[in-house]
PDB file of C-alpha atoms and ligand atoms in Angstrom:
ATOM      1  CA  MET Q 682     -12.542  11.644  -2.852  1.00 73.00           C
ATOM      2  CA  THR Q 683     -13.813   8.511  -4.505  1.00 87.00           C
ATOM      3  CA  ALA Q 684     -15.683   5.883  -2.561  1.00 95.00           C
ATOM      4  CA  ILE Q 685     -14.409   2.436  -3.462  1.00 97.00           C
ATOM      5  CA  LEU Q 686     -16.771   0.665  -1.119  1.00 98.00           C
ATOM      6  CA  GLN Q 687     -20.186   1.673   0.159  1.00 98.00           C
ATOM      7  CA  VAL Q 688     -21.838  -0.707   2.557  1.00 98.00           C
ATOM      8  CA  LYS Q 689     -25.257   0.492   3.585  1.00 98.00           C
ATOM      9  CA  ASP Q 690     -27.267  -0.876   6.496  1.00 98.00           C
ATOM     10  CA  ILE Q 691     -26.429  -4.521   5.906  1.00 98.00           C
ATOM     11  CA  HIS Q 692     -27.897  -7.312   7.979  1.00 98.00           C
ATOM     12  CA  LYS Q 693     -26.756 -10.914   7.957  1.00 98.00           C
ATOM     13  CA  SER Q 694     -28.120 -13.787  10.003  1.00 98.00           C
ATOM     14  CA  PHE Q 695     -27.133 -17.427   9.906  1.00 97.00           C
ATOM     15  CA  GLU Q 696     -29.333 -20.444  10.498  1.00 95.00           C
ATOM     16  CA  ILE Q 697     -32.494 -18.381  10.318  1.00 93.00           C
ATOM     17  CA  GLY Q 698     -35.539 -20.047  11.850  1.00 94.00           C
ATOM     18  CA  THR Q 699     -33.555 -22.508  13.964  1.00 95.00           C
ATOM     19  CA  VAL Q 700     -32.655 -22.379  17.648  1.00 94.00           C
ATOM     20  CA  ASN Q 701     -29.159 -21.436  16.496  1.00 94.00           C
ATOM     21  CA  GLU Q 702     -30.329 -18.351  14.636  1.00 95.00           C
ATOM     22  CA  ASN Q 703     -27.506 -15.845  14.818  1.00 96.00           C
ATOM     23  CA  HIS Q 704     -27.948 -12.223  13.820  1.00 97.00           C
ATOM     24  CA  VAL Q 705     -24.323 -11.323  13.059  1.00 97.00           C
ATOM     25  CA  LEU Q 706     -24.323  -8.040  11.125  1.00 97.00           C
ATOM     26  CA  LYS Q 707     -26.865  -5.604  12.521  1.00 96.00           C
ATOM     27  CA  GLY Q 708     -27.301  -2.672  10.212  1.00 97.00           C
ATOM     28  CA  LEU Q 709     -23.675  -2.038   9.425  1.00 97.00           C
ATOM     29  CA  THR Q 710     -22.879   1.036   7.335  1.00 98.00           C
ATOM     30  CA  LEU Q 711     -19.401   1.865   6.083  1.00 98.00           C
ATOM     31  CA  THR Q 712     -17.809   3.897   3.300  1.00 98.00           C
ATOM     32  CA  ILE Q 713     -14.203   3.355   2.281  1.00 98.00           C
ATOM     33  CA  GLU Q 714     -12.384   5.873   0.113  1.00 97.00           C
ATOM     34  CA  LYS Q 715      -9.821   5.082  -2.533  1.00 97.00           C
ATOM     35  CA  GLY Q 716      -6.389   4.559  -1.019  1.00 96.00           C
ATOM     36  CA  GLU Q 717      -7.577   3.887   2.523  1.00 97.00           C
ATOM     37  CA  PHE Q 718      -5.857   1.084   4.389  1.00 98.00           C
ATOM     38  CA  VAL Q 719      -8.313   0.028   7.072  1.00 98.00           C
ATOM     39  CA  THR Q 720      -7.421  -2.297   9.920  1.00 98.00           C
ATOM     40  CA  ILE Q 721     -10.307  -4.160  11.526  1.00 98.00           C
ATOM     41  CA  ILE Q 722     -10.375  -5.580  15.019  1.00 96.00           C
ATOM     42  CA  GLY Q 723     -13.033  -7.058  17.261  1.00 94.00           C
ATOM     43  CA  GLY Q 724     -13.592 -10.068  19.493  1.00 92.00           C
ATOM     44  CA  ASN Q 725     -14.155 -13.581  18.327  1.00 91.00           C
ATOM     45  CA  GLY Q 726     -17.478 -13.805  16.564  1.00 92.00           C
ATOM     46  CA  ALA Q 727     -17.874 -10.029  16.285  1.00 94.00           C
ATOM     47  CA  GLY Q 728     -18.601 -10.431  12.566  1.00 96.00           C
ATOM     48  CA  LYS Q 729     -15.262  -9.420  11.053  1.00 97.00           C
ATOM     49  CA  SER Q 730     -15.022 -12.313   8.609  1.00 97.00           C
ATOM     50  CA  THR Q 731     -18.753 -12.089   7.935  1.00 98.00           C
ATOM     51  CA  LEU Q 732     -18.273  -8.462   6.882  1.00 98.00           C
ATOM     52  CA  LEU Q 733     -15.456  -9.348   4.461  1.00 98.00           C
ATOM     53  CA  ASN Q 734     -17.380 -12.368   3.184  1.00 98.00           C
ATOM     54  CA  SER Q 735     -20.429 -10.159   2.595  1.00 98.00           C
ATOM     55  CA  ILE Q 736     -18.309  -7.735   0.581  1.00 98.00           C
ATOM     56  CA  ALA Q 737     -16.695 -10.522  -1.448  1.00 97.00           C
ATOM     57  CA  GLY Q 738     -20.050 -12.188  -2.052  1.00 97.00           C
ATOM     58  CA  SER Q 739     -19.360 -15.503  -0.301  1.00 97.00           C
ATOM     59  CA  PHE Q 740     -23.079 -15.262   0.477  1.00 97.00           C
ATOM     60  CA  LEU Q 741     -25.748 -12.625  -0.055  1.00 97.00           C
ATOM     61  CA  VAL Q 742     -26.709 -10.246   2.737  1.00 98.00           C
ATOM     62  CA  ASP Q 743     -30.288 -10.378   4.064  1.00 98.00           C
ATOM     63  CA  SER Q 744     -30.856  -6.660   3.537  1.00 98.00           C
ATOM     64  CA  GLY Q 745     -28.982  -3.481   2.812  1.00 98.00           C
ATOM     65  CA  SER Q 746     -26.712  -2.739  -0.131  1.00 98.00           C
ATOM     66  CA  ILE Q 747     -23.094  -2.991  -1.207  1.00 98.00           C
ATOM     67  CA  HIS Q 748     -21.524  -0.811  -3.901  1.00 98.00           C
ATOM     68  CA  LEU Q 749     -18.052  -1.450  -5.231  1.00 97.00           C
ATOM     69  CA  ALA Q 750     -16.453   1.333  -7.261  1.00 94.00           C
ATOM     70  CA  GLY Q 751     -19.894   2.808  -7.829  1.00 93.00           C
ATOM     71  CA  GLU Q 752     -21.443  -0.439  -9.038  1.00 96.00           C
ATOM     72  CA  ASP Q 753     -24.224  -2.146  -7.103  1.00 97.00           C
ATOM     73  CA  VAL Q 754     -22.852  -5.626  -6.375  1.00 98.00           C
ATOM     74  CA  THR Q 755     -25.373  -6.542  -3.668  1.00 98.00           C
ATOM     75  CA  ARG Q 756     -26.840  -9.413  -5.686  1.00 97.00           C
ATOM     76  CA  GLN Q 757     -23.694 -10.327  -7.609  1.00 97.00           C
ATOM     77  CA  LYS Q 758     -22.015 -13.687  -7.218  1.00 95.00           C
ATOM     78  CA  THR Q 759     -18.470 -14.069  -5.857  1.00 94.00           C
ATOM     79  CA  ALA Q 760     -16.941 -14.718  -9.278  1.00 92.00           C
ATOM     80  CA  GLU Q 761     -18.298 -11.455 -10.662  1.00 94.00           C
ATOM     81  CA  ARG Q 762     -17.032  -9.445  -7.708  1.00 95.00           C
ATOM     82  CA  ALA Q 763     -13.679 -11.257  -7.775  1.00 91.00           C
ATOM     83  CA  LYS Q 764     -12.699  -9.215 -10.831  1.00 89.00           C
ATOM     84  CA  HIS Q 765     -12.305  -6.265  -8.496  1.00 93.00           C
ATOM     85  CA  ILE Q 766     -11.334  -7.966  -5.252  1.00 95.00           C
ATOM     86  CA  GLY Q 767      -8.084  -9.526  -4.091  1.00 94.00           C
ATOM     87  CA  ARG Q 768      -8.205 -11.762  -1.033  1.00 95.00           C
ATOM     88  CA  VAL Q 769      -5.698 -13.300   1.316  1.00 96.00           C
ATOM     89  CA  PHE Q 770      -6.857 -15.718   3.989  1.00 95.00           C
ATOM     90  CA  GLN Q 771      -5.351 -17.044   7.190  1.00 94.00           C
ATOM     91  CA  ASP Q 772      -4.395 -20.374   5.656  1.00 94.00           C
ATOM     92  CA  PRO Q 773      -1.281 -20.001   3.474  1.00 92.00           C
ATOM     93  CA  LYS Q 774      -2.538 -22.857   1.295  1.00 92.00           C
ATOM     94  CA  MET Q 775      -5.638 -20.963   0.182  1.00 91.00           C
ATOM     95  CA  GLY Q 776      -4.169 -18.421  -2.181  1.00 90.00           C
ATOM     96  CA  THR Q 777      -1.761 -20.428  -4.298  1.00 94.00           C
ATOM     97  CA  ALA Q 778      -1.785 -23.721  -6.191  1.00 95.00           C
ATOM     98  CA  THR Q 779       0.456 -26.194  -4.340  1.00 95.00           C
ATOM     99  CA  ARG Q 780       1.430 -28.269  -7.367  1.00 95.00           C
ATOM    100  CA  LEU Q 781       2.283 -25.364  -9.627  1.00 95.00           C
ATOM    101  CA  SER Q 782       5.604 -23.569  -9.702  1.00 96.00           C
ATOM    102  CA  ILE Q 783       6.104 -20.018  -8.503  1.00 96.00           C
ATOM    103  CA  GLU Q 784       6.102 -18.704 -12.081  1.00 95.00           C
ATOM    104  CA  GLU Q 785       3.023 -20.701 -13.037  1.00 94.00           C
ATOM    105  CA  ASN Q 786       1.172 -19.300 -10.040  1.00 94.00           C
ATOM    106  CA  LEU Q 787       2.172 -15.795 -11.046  1.00 93.00           C
ATOM    107  CA  ALA Q 788       1.025 -16.469 -14.615  1.00 91.00           C
ATOM    108  CA  VAL Q 789      -2.383 -17.521 -13.310  1.00 88.00           C
ATOM    109  CA  ALA Q 790      -2.651 -14.326 -11.240  1.00 87.00           C
ATOM    110  CA  TYR Q 791      -1.643 -12.299 -14.268  1.00 83.00           C
ATOM    111  CA  LYS Q 792      -4.373 -13.820 -16.354  1.00 79.00           C
ATOM    112  CA  ARG Q 793      -6.961 -13.338 -13.642  1.00 72.00           C
ATOM    113  CA  GLY Q 794      -6.220  -9.651 -13.565  1.00 61.00           C
ATOM    114  CA  GLY Q 795      -7.075  -9.452 -17.237  1.00 60.00           C
ATOM    115  CA  LYS Q 796      -3.511  -8.532 -18.075  1.00 56.00           C
ATOM    116  CA  ARG Q 797      -2.106  -9.688 -21.378  1.00 54.00           C
ATOM    117  CA  GLY Q 798      -1.228 -13.165 -20.222  1.00 50.00           C
ATOM    118  CA  LEU Q 799      -0.444 -16.507 -21.696  1.00 49.00           C
ATOM    119  CA  SER Q 800      -1.991 -19.357 -19.754  1.00 56.00           C
ATOM    120  CA  LEU Q 801       0.528 -21.423 -17.858  1.00 58.00           C
ATOM    121  CA  GLY Q 802       3.206 -21.139 -20.488  1.00 68.00           C
ATOM    122  CA  VAL Q 803       5.585 -18.504 -19.231  1.00 76.00           C
ATOM    123  CA  LYS Q 804       7.393 -16.426 -21.826  1.00 80.00           C
ATOM    124  CA  ASP Q 805      10.874 -15.052 -21.233  1.00 83.00           C
ATOM    125  CA  LYS Q 806       9.586 -11.505 -21.182  1.00 84.00           C
ATOM    126  CA  GLN Q 807       7.097 -12.341 -18.464  1.00 87.00           C
ATOM    127  CA  ARG Q 808       9.784 -14.143 -16.554  1.00 92.00           C
ATOM    128  CA  VAL Q 809      11.839 -10.956 -16.427  1.00 92.00           C
ATOM    129  CA  GLU Q 810       8.889  -9.125 -14.927  1.00 91.00           C
ATOM    130  CA  PHE Q 811       8.145 -11.903 -12.433  1.00 93.00           C
ATOM    131  CA  ARG Q 812      11.758 -11.782 -11.264  1.00 95.00           C
ATOM    132  CA  GLU Q 813      11.491  -8.039 -10.755  1.00 93.00           C
ATOM    133  CA  ARG Q 814       8.282  -8.396  -8.794  1.00 92.00           C
ATOM    134  CA  LEU Q 815       9.618 -11.227  -6.652  1.00 95.00           C
ATOM    135  CA  LYS Q 816      12.669  -9.155  -5.760  1.00 93.00           C
ATOM    136  CA  GLN Q 817      10.268  -6.810  -3.944  1.00 88.00           C
ATOM    137  CA  LEU Q 818       9.648  -9.584  -1.446  1.00 90.00           C
ATOM    138  CA  ASP Q 819      13.299  -9.864  -0.555  1.00 90.00           C
ATOM    139  CA  LEU Q 820      12.933 -13.612   0.019  1.00 93.00           C
ATOM    140  CA  ASN Q 821      15.167 -14.709  -2.846  1.00 94.00           C
ATOM    141  CA  LEU Q 822      12.217 -16.311  -4.612  1.00 96.00           C
ATOM    142  CA  GLU Q 823      13.291 -14.681  -7.887  1.00 96.00           C
ATOM    143  CA  SER Q 824      15.982 -17.325  -8.235  1.00 96.00           C
ATOM    144  CA  ARG Q 825      13.479 -20.139  -7.679  1.00 96.00           C
ATOM    145  CA  LEU Q 826      10.866 -19.525 -10.356  1.00 96.00           C
ATOM    146  CA  LYS Q 827      10.501 -23.227 -11.163  1.00 96.00           C
ATOM    147  CA  MET Q 828      10.093 -24.310  -7.569  1.00 96.00           C
ATOM    148  CA  GLU Q 829       6.795 -25.890  -6.601  1.00 97.00           C
ATOM    149  CA  VAL Q 830       4.834 -23.619  -4.300  1.00 97.00           C
ATOM    150  CA  GLY Q 831       4.083 -26.553  -1.992  1.00 96.00           C
ATOM    151  CA  LEU Q 832       7.734 -26.499  -0.969  1.00 96.00           C
ATOM    152  CA  LEU Q 833       7.623 -22.941   0.336  1.00 96.00           C
ATOM    153  CA  SER Q 834       7.187 -22.046   4.013  1.00 94.00           C
ATOM    154  CA  GLY Q 835       3.903 -20.543   5.208  1.00 94.00           C
ATOM    155  CA  GLY Q 836       5.394 -17.059   5.305  1.00 94.00           C
ATOM    156  CA  GLN Q 837       6.912 -17.303   1.832  1.00 95.00           C
ATOM    157  CA  ARG Q 838       3.602 -18.542   0.541  1.00 95.00           C
ATOM    158  CA  GLN Q 839       1.618 -15.700   2.113  1.00 95.00           C
ATOM    159  CA  ALA Q 840       4.129 -13.243   0.662  1.00 95.00           C
ATOM    160  CA  LEU Q 841       3.633 -14.773  -2.784  1.00 96.00           C
ATOM    161  CA  THR Q 842      -0.158 -14.730  -2.353  1.00 95.00           C
ATOM    162  CA  LEU Q 843       0.031 -11.033  -1.525  1.00 94.00           C
ATOM    163  CA  LEU Q 844       2.136 -10.335  -4.561  1.00 93.00           C
ATOM    164  CA  MET Q 845      -0.331 -12.270  -6.717  1.00 93.00           C
ATOM    165  CA  ALA Q 846      -3.278 -10.370  -5.255  1.00 91.00           C
ATOM    166  CA  ALA Q 847      -1.523  -7.078  -6.036  1.00 89.00           C
ATOM    167  CA  LEU Q 848      -0.684  -8.204  -9.589  1.00 86.00           C
ATOM    168  CA  GLN Q 849      -4.368  -8.164 -10.356  1.00 82.00           C
ATOM    169  CA  SER Q 850      -4.555  -4.478  -9.356  1.00 88.00           C
ATOM    170  CA  PRO Q 851      -7.712  -5.114  -7.334  1.00 94.00           C
ATOM    171  CA  LYS Q 852      -9.958  -2.183  -6.489  1.00 96.00           C
ATOM    172  CA  LEU Q 853     -10.144  -3.636  -3.003  1.00 97.00           C
ATOM    173  CA  LEU Q 854      -7.806  -5.967  -1.147  1.00 98.00           C
ATOM    174  CA  LEU Q 855      -9.345  -8.044   1.662  1.00 98.00           C
ATOM    175  CA  LEU Q 856      -7.012  -9.589   4.221  1.00 98.00           C
ATOM    176  CA  ASP Q 857      -8.570 -11.879   6.831  1.00 97.00           C
ATOM    177  CA  GLU Q 858      -6.032 -12.481   9.609  1.00 97.00           C
ATOM    178  CA  HIS Q 859      -3.527 -13.362   6.914  1.00 96.00           C
ATOM    179  CA  THR Q 860      -0.634 -13.510   9.357  1.00 96.00           C
ATOM    180  CA  ALA Q 861      -2.402 -15.294  12.224  1.00 95.00           C
ATOM    181  CA  ALA Q 862      -1.040 -18.727  11.294  1.00 93.00           C
ATOM    182  CA  LEU Q 863       2.566 -17.517  11.155  1.00 94.00           C
ATOM    183  CA  ASP Q 864       5.163 -17.279  13.912  1.00 93.00           C
ATOM    184  CA  PRO Q 865       5.666 -13.730  15.283  1.00 93.00           C
ATOM    185  CA  LYS Q 866       8.793 -12.981  13.249  1.00 92.00           C
ATOM    186  CA  THR Q 867       7.315 -14.195   9.964  1.00 93.00           C
ATOM    187  CA  SER Q 868       4.047 -12.447  10.771  1.00 94.00           C
ATOM    188  CA  LYS Q 869       5.937  -9.180  11.145  1.00 95.00           C
ATOM    189  CA  MET Q 870       7.707  -9.767   7.826  1.00 94.00           C
ATOM    190  CA  VAL Q 871       4.418 -10.380   6.013  1.00 95.00           C
ATOM    191  CA  LEU Q 872       2.804  -7.344   7.684  1.00 96.00           C
ATOM    192  CA  GLU Q 873       5.687  -5.120   6.602  1.00 96.00           C
ATOM    193  CA  LEU Q 874       5.393  -6.490   3.116  1.00 95.00           C
ATOM    194  CA  THR Q 875       1.648  -5.889   3.129  1.00 96.00           C
ATOM    195  CA  ASN Q 876       2.278  -2.292   4.121  1.00 97.00           C
ATOM    196  CA  LYS Q 877       4.856  -1.863   1.370  1.00 95.00           C
ATOM    197  CA  ILE Q 878       2.692  -3.398  -1.355  1.00 94.00           C
ATOM    198  CA  VAL Q 879      -0.441  -1.474  -0.319  1.00 96.00           C
ATOM    199  CA  LYS Q 880       1.534   1.788  -0.374  1.00 95.00           C
ATOM    200  CA  GLU Q 881       3.537   1.208  -3.541  1.00 92.00           C
ATOM    201  CA  GLU Q 882       0.586  -0.100  -5.546  1.00 93.00           C
ATOM    202  CA  GLN Q 883      -1.708   2.485  -3.959  1.00 95.00           C
ATOM    203  CA  LEU Q 884      -4.240  -0.170  -3.072  1.00 97.00           C
ATOM    204  CA  THR Q 885      -7.363   0.193  -0.996  1.00 98.00           C
ATOM    205  CA  ALA Q 886      -7.292  -2.471   1.677  1.00 98.00           C
ATOM    206  CA  MET Q 887      -9.204  -3.908   4.635  1.00 98.00           C
ATOM    207  CA  MET Q 888      -7.109  -5.974   7.002  1.00 98.00           C
ATOM    208  CA  ILE Q 889      -8.555  -7.984   9.867  1.00 98.00           C
ATOM    209  CA  THR Q 890      -6.154  -8.628  12.713  1.00 96.00           C
ATOM    210  CA  HIS Q 891      -6.617  -9.871  16.251  1.00 91.00           C
ATOM    211  CA  ASN Q 892      -3.621  -7.845  17.380  1.00 93.00           C
ATOM    212  CA  MET Q 893      -4.537  -4.346  18.594  1.00 94.00           C
ATOM    213  CA  GLU Q 894      -0.972  -3.107  18.357  1.00 94.00           C
ATOM    214  CA  ASN Q 895      -0.762  -4.154  14.722  1.00 96.00           C
ATOM    215  CA  ALA Q 896      -4.143  -2.571  14.062  1.00 96.00           C
ATOM    216  CA  ILE Q 897      -2.804   0.717  15.391  1.00 96.00           C
ATOM    217  CA  GLU Q 898       0.606   0.482  13.740  1.00 96.00           C
ATOM    218  CA  TYR Q 899      -0.538  -0.334  10.214  1.00 97.00           C
ATOM    219  CA  GLY Q 900      -2.984   1.418   7.939  1.00 97.00           C
ATOM    220  CA  ASN Q 901      -4.523   4.871   8.100  1.00 97.00           C
ATOM    221  CA  ARG Q 902      -7.920   4.004   9.537  1.00 98.00           C
ATOM    222  CA  LEU Q 903      -8.993   1.612  12.273  1.00 98.00           C
ATOM    223  CA  ILE Q 904     -12.394   0.069  12.760  1.00 97.00           C
ATOM    224  CA  MET Q 905     -13.502  -1.980  15.725  1.00 96.00           C
ATOM    225  CA  LEU Q 906     -16.520  -4.220  15.367  1.00 96.00           C
ATOM    226  CA  TYR Q 907     -18.635  -5.128  18.326  1.00 93.00           C
ATOM    227  CA  ASN Q 908     -21.888  -7.000  18.281  1.00 90.00           C
ATOM    228  CA  GLY Q 909     -22.312  -6.699  14.523  1.00 92.00           C
ATOM    229  CA  GLN Q 910     -21.796  -2.950  14.392  1.00 93.00           C
ATOM    230  CA  ILE Q 911     -18.958  -0.461  14.222  1.00 95.00           C
ATOM    231  CA  ALA Q 912     -17.957   0.564  17.755  1.00 94.00           C
ATOM    232  CA  VAL Q 913     -14.836   2.561  16.886  1.00 95.00           C
ATOM    233  CA  ASP Q 914     -13.804   4.260  13.648  1.00 97.00           C
ATOM    234  CA  VAL Q 915     -10.677   6.417  13.829  1.00 97.00           C
ATOM    235  CA  ARG Q 916      -8.307   7.653  11.170  1.00 96.00           C
ATOM    236  CA  GLY Q 917      -5.388   9.910  10.378  1.00 93.00           C
ATOM    237  CA  LYS Q 918      -3.651  11.619  13.257  1.00 94.00           C
ATOM    238  CA  GLU Q 919      -6.106  10.399  15.842  1.00 95.00           C
ATOM    239  CA  LYS Q 920      -5.258   6.825  14.898  1.00 96.00           C
ATOM    240  CA  GLN Q 921      -1.536   7.450  14.655  1.00 94.00           C
ATOM    241  CA  GLN Q 922      -1.358   8.818  18.183  1.00 94.00           C
ATOM    242  CA  MET Q 923      -3.541   6.112  19.657  1.00 95.00           C
ATOM    243  CA  THR Q 924      -2.332   3.649  22.261  1.00 94.00           C
ATOM    244  CA  VAL Q 925      -3.965   0.346  23.188  1.00 93.00           C
ATOM    245  CA  PRO Q 926      -5.407   1.833  26.448  1.00 93.00           C
ATOM    246  CA  ASP Q 927      -6.834   4.793  24.426  1.00 93.00           C
ATOM    247  CA  LEU Q 928      -8.446   2.362  22.064  1.00 93.00           C
ATOM    248  CA  LEU Q 929      -9.991   0.339  24.883  1.00 92.00           C
ATOM    249  CA  GLU Q 930     -11.276   3.509  26.516  1.00 91.00           C
ATOM    250  CA  LEU Q 931     -12.859   4.673  23.266  1.00 91.00           C
ATOM    251  CA  PHE Q 932     -14.434   1.275  22.806  1.00 90.00           C
ATOM    252  CA  HIS Q 933     -15.949   1.320  26.299  1.00 89.00           C
ATOM    253  CA  LYS Q 934     -17.232   4.845  25.784  1.00 88.00           C
ATOM    254  CA  ASN Q 935     -18.787   4.180  22.385  1.00 86.00           C
ATOM    255  CA  SER Q 936     -20.266   0.791  23.117  1.00 83.00           C
ATOM    256  CA  GLY Q 937     -21.537   1.678  26.582  1.00 78.00           C
ATOM    257  CA  ASN Q 938     -19.845  -1.518  27.588  1.00 68.00           C
ATOM    258  CA  ARG Q 939     -18.930  -1.429  31.241  1.00 57.00           C
ATOM    259  CA  VAL Q 940     -17.669  -4.941  31.438  1.00 54.00           C
ATOM    260  CA  SER Q 941     -13.975  -4.628  32.026  1.00 54.00           C
ATOM    261  CA  ASP Q 942     -13.420  -7.888  30.234  1.00 52.00           C
ATOM    262  CA  ASP Q 943     -11.263  -6.802  27.343  1.00 57.00           C
ATOM    263  CA  ALA Q 944     -11.209 -10.353  26.083  1.00 56.00           C
ATOM    264  CA  LEU Q 945     -14.426  -9.208  24.436  1.00 54.00           C
ATOM    265  CA  ILE Q 946     -12.438  -7.285  21.915  1.00 56.00           C
ATOM    266  CA  LEU Q 947      -9.102  -8.946  22.201  1.00 57.00           C
ATOM    267  CA  GLY Q 948     -10.632 -12.082  20.750  1.00 49.00           C
TER     268      GLY Q 948
HETATM  269  N1  ADP C 344     -21.241 -19.554   7.087  1.00 76.06           N
HETATM  270  C1  ADP C 344     -21.672 -19.506   8.354  1.00 76.06           C
HETATM  271  N2  ADP C 344     -22.681 -20.295   8.787  1.00 76.06           N
HETATM  272  C2  ADP C 344     -23.142 -20.225  10.058  1.00 76.06           C
HETATM  273  N3  ADP C 344     -22.648 -19.392  10.991  1.00 76.06           N
HETATM  274  C3  ADP C 344     -21.634 -18.579  10.629  1.00 76.06           C
HETATM  275  C4  ADP C 344     -21.087 -18.602   9.299  1.00 76.06           C
HETATM  276  N4  ADP C 344     -20.091 -17.687   9.237  1.00 76.06           N
HETATM  277  C5  ADP C 344     -20.010 -17.125  10.460  1.00 76.06           C
HETATM  278  N5  ADP C 344     -20.931 -17.655  11.300  1.00 76.06           N
HETATM  279  C6  ADP C 344     -21.161 -17.259  12.703  1.00 76.06           C
HETATM  280  O1  ADP C 344     -21.257 -15.848  12.752  1.00 76.06           O
HETATM  281  C7  ADP C 344     -20.613 -15.317  13.889  1.00 76.06           C
HETATM  282  C8  ADP C 344     -19.562 -14.323  13.441  1.00 76.06           C
HETATM  283  O2  ADP C 344     -18.518 -15.027  12.785  1.00 76.06           O
HETATM  284  P1  ADP C 344     -17.286 -14.322  12.103  1.00 76.06           P
HETATM  285  O3  ADP C 344     -17.736 -13.232  11.240  1.00 76.06           O
HETATM  286  O4  ADP C 344     -16.492 -15.413  11.488  1.00 76.06           O
HETATM  287  O5  ADP C 344     -16.527 -13.725  13.377  1.00 76.06           O
HETATM  288  P2  ADP C 344     -15.092 -13.085  13.497  1.00 76.06           P
HETATM  289  O6  ADP C 344     -15.315 -11.674  13.943  1.00 76.06           O
HETATM  290  O7  ADP C 344     -14.407 -13.876  14.575  1.00 76.06           O
HETATM  291  O8  ADP C 344     -14.405 -13.174  12.180  1.00 76.06           O
HETATM  292  C9  ADP C 344     -20.034 -16.513  14.635  1.00 76.06           C
HETATM  293  O9  ADP C 344     -20.919 -16.832  15.681  1.00 76.06           O
HETATM  294  C10 ADP C 344     -19.988 -17.595  13.594  1.00 76.06           C
HETATM  295  O10 ADP C 344     -20.141 -18.861  14.168  1.00 76.06           O
HETATM  296 MG1   MG C 345     -12.786 -14.263  11.470  1.00 76.06          MG
END
């Protein structure tokens, strides 16, 4: 097995030295193997986004280390790490350029991945490939290559963002509640698509969701964060057979949390 990500004993506080000082990640350690699809849940403020931001290098951690594909990236800037990381955020506007067409957006993603690409000019040969890729989405975007991305719906845009992230063949795909802004039906569509792309492209992915059922249904490993640490980490069969009540029980057992307020982890 090859570790794609090794996070060792990381700490992250915000607003250090003020009355608002907030110790968010408290010695978090986590190894993710190649091909794992990890779902991450935890209450509001548990540190889920902070964990993904720490990995992506949105800021540096206060202590501990982060290795990506064997390389120590702890002190690396976001741009350096971005070569290996694909990200999709909650806001559908974040991952694509509104004013550019679908094919221009794809061309940008192509270039970013270091693939033989040709700026914004799209050659016929590339166009053929883009059409093929877009067909995967089953949203009929392949017939609308020249359409401005700003005209797409939120769901279509997230689907395109996902496709673009996968085009770069990232070593690690980070999804931060990327379906939370969508209506339930569209959210399901994008989740299914995520599953398909992660499997077909054999990606390694971390997906934050606030929906426990989705966290159980998708992926092959589930992590629950609580109070800046990992409270639950299940995989394989154990995860597959899990129900929401099982998950809550495990959380209570592991965290020693007797408060029956499940809002704590439901977010
Ligand atoms: N850049 C930041 N500056 C200050 N505080 C932050 C920052 N990012 C996150 N926080 C705080 O850290 C805590 C954890 O946030 P976050 O990781 O976003 O939680 P969640 O698990 O809901 O994604 C919250 O209290 C949040 O306000
Ligand atoms: Mg968050």
